[in-house]
XYZ file of C-alpha atoms in Angstrom:
94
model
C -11.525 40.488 -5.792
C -15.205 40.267 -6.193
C -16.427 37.034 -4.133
C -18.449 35.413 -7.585
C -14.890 35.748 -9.316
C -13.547 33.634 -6.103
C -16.533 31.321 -6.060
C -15.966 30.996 -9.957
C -12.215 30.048 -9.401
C -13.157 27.829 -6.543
C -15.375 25.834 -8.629
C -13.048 25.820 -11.516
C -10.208 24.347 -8.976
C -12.873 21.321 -8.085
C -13.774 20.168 -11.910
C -10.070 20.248 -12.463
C -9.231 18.198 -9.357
C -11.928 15.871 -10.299
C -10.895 15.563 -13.986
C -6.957 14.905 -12.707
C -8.438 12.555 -10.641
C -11.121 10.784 -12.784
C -8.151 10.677 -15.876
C -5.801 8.807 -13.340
C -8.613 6.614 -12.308
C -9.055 5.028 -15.770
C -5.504 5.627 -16.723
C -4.642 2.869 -14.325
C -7.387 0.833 -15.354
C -6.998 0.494 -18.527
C -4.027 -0.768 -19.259
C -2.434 -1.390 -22.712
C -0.494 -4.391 -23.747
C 2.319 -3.468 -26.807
C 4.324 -6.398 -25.651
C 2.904 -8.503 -28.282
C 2.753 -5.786 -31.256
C 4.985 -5.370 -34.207
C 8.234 -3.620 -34.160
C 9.968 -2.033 -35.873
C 13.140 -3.325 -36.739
C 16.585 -2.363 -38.858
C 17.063 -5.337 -41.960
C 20.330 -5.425 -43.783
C 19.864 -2.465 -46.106
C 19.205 0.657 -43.906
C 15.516 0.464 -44.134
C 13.325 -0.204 -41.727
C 10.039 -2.808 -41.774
C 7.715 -4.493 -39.192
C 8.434 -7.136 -38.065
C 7.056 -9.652 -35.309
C 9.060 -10.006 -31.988
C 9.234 -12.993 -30.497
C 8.868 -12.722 -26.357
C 12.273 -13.275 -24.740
C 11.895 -15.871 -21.555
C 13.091 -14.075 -18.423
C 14.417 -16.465 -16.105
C 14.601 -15.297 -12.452
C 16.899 -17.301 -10.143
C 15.539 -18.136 -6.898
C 17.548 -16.730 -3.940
C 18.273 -18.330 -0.648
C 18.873 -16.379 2.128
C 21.206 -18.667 4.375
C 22.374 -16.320 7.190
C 20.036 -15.573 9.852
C 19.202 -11.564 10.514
C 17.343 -11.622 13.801
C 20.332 -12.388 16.076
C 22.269 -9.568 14.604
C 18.676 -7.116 14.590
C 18.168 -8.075 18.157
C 22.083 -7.130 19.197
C 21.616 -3.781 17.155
C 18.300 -3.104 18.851
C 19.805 -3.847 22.479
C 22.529 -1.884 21.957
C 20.296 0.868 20.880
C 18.466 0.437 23.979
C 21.412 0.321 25.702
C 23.177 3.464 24.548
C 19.648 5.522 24.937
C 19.038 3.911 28.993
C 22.985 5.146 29.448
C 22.482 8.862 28.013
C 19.119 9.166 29.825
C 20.617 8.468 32.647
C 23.674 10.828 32.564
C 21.033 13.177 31.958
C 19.077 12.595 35.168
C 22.157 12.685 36.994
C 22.085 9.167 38.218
C-alpha cells in the first residue's frame, strides 16, 4: 500500500476518534428531561390521546445495617493469612 493511502487512513482514523469522542462529550452533557412531557395514554375506546402524567413519589426505605462485618472480615482475612503462611511453608520444607 502506497504510504499517502496509509497516511490518508491514519488521519481518517483520528477525525473519527475525535468525532466518537467529541459526540459522547456533549451527549453526556446535555441531558434531556421527558419525565415531565405528555404521554401517551390508552382511554376507554381503543384510541389513544395525550395526556399529562402526574410524577409518581418513590419512597426509598432507609436501611439499617445492625450486624457488624469487620469481626467476621478480619477472621476471613486471618484465616487467609493463615492457610497461605501454612502452604508456604510446606513448600520451603519447614
Amino acid at each position: 500500500m502506497k504510504q499517502s493511502i496509509k497516511v490518508n487512513l491514519l488521519i481518517f482514523l483520528i477525525i473519527a476518534v475525535i468525532a466518537f469522542v467529541l459526540s459522547s462529550a456533549f451527549a453526556s452533557v446535555v441531558v434531556i428531561d421527558n419525565s415531565d412531557a405528555k404521554k401517551i395514554t390508552a382511554i376507554e375506546n381503543d384510541s389513544f390521546e395525550p395526556h399529562q402524567i402526574e410524577e409518581v413519589p418513590v419512597i426509598i426505605p432507609k436501611v439499617e445495617n445492625t450486624t457488624d462485618n469487620t469481626t467476621d472480615f478480619n477472621n476471613f482475612t486471618s484465616d487467609i493469612i493463615e492457610v497461605a503462611d501454612d502452604t508456604w511453608n510446606s513448600i520451603l520444607g519447614d
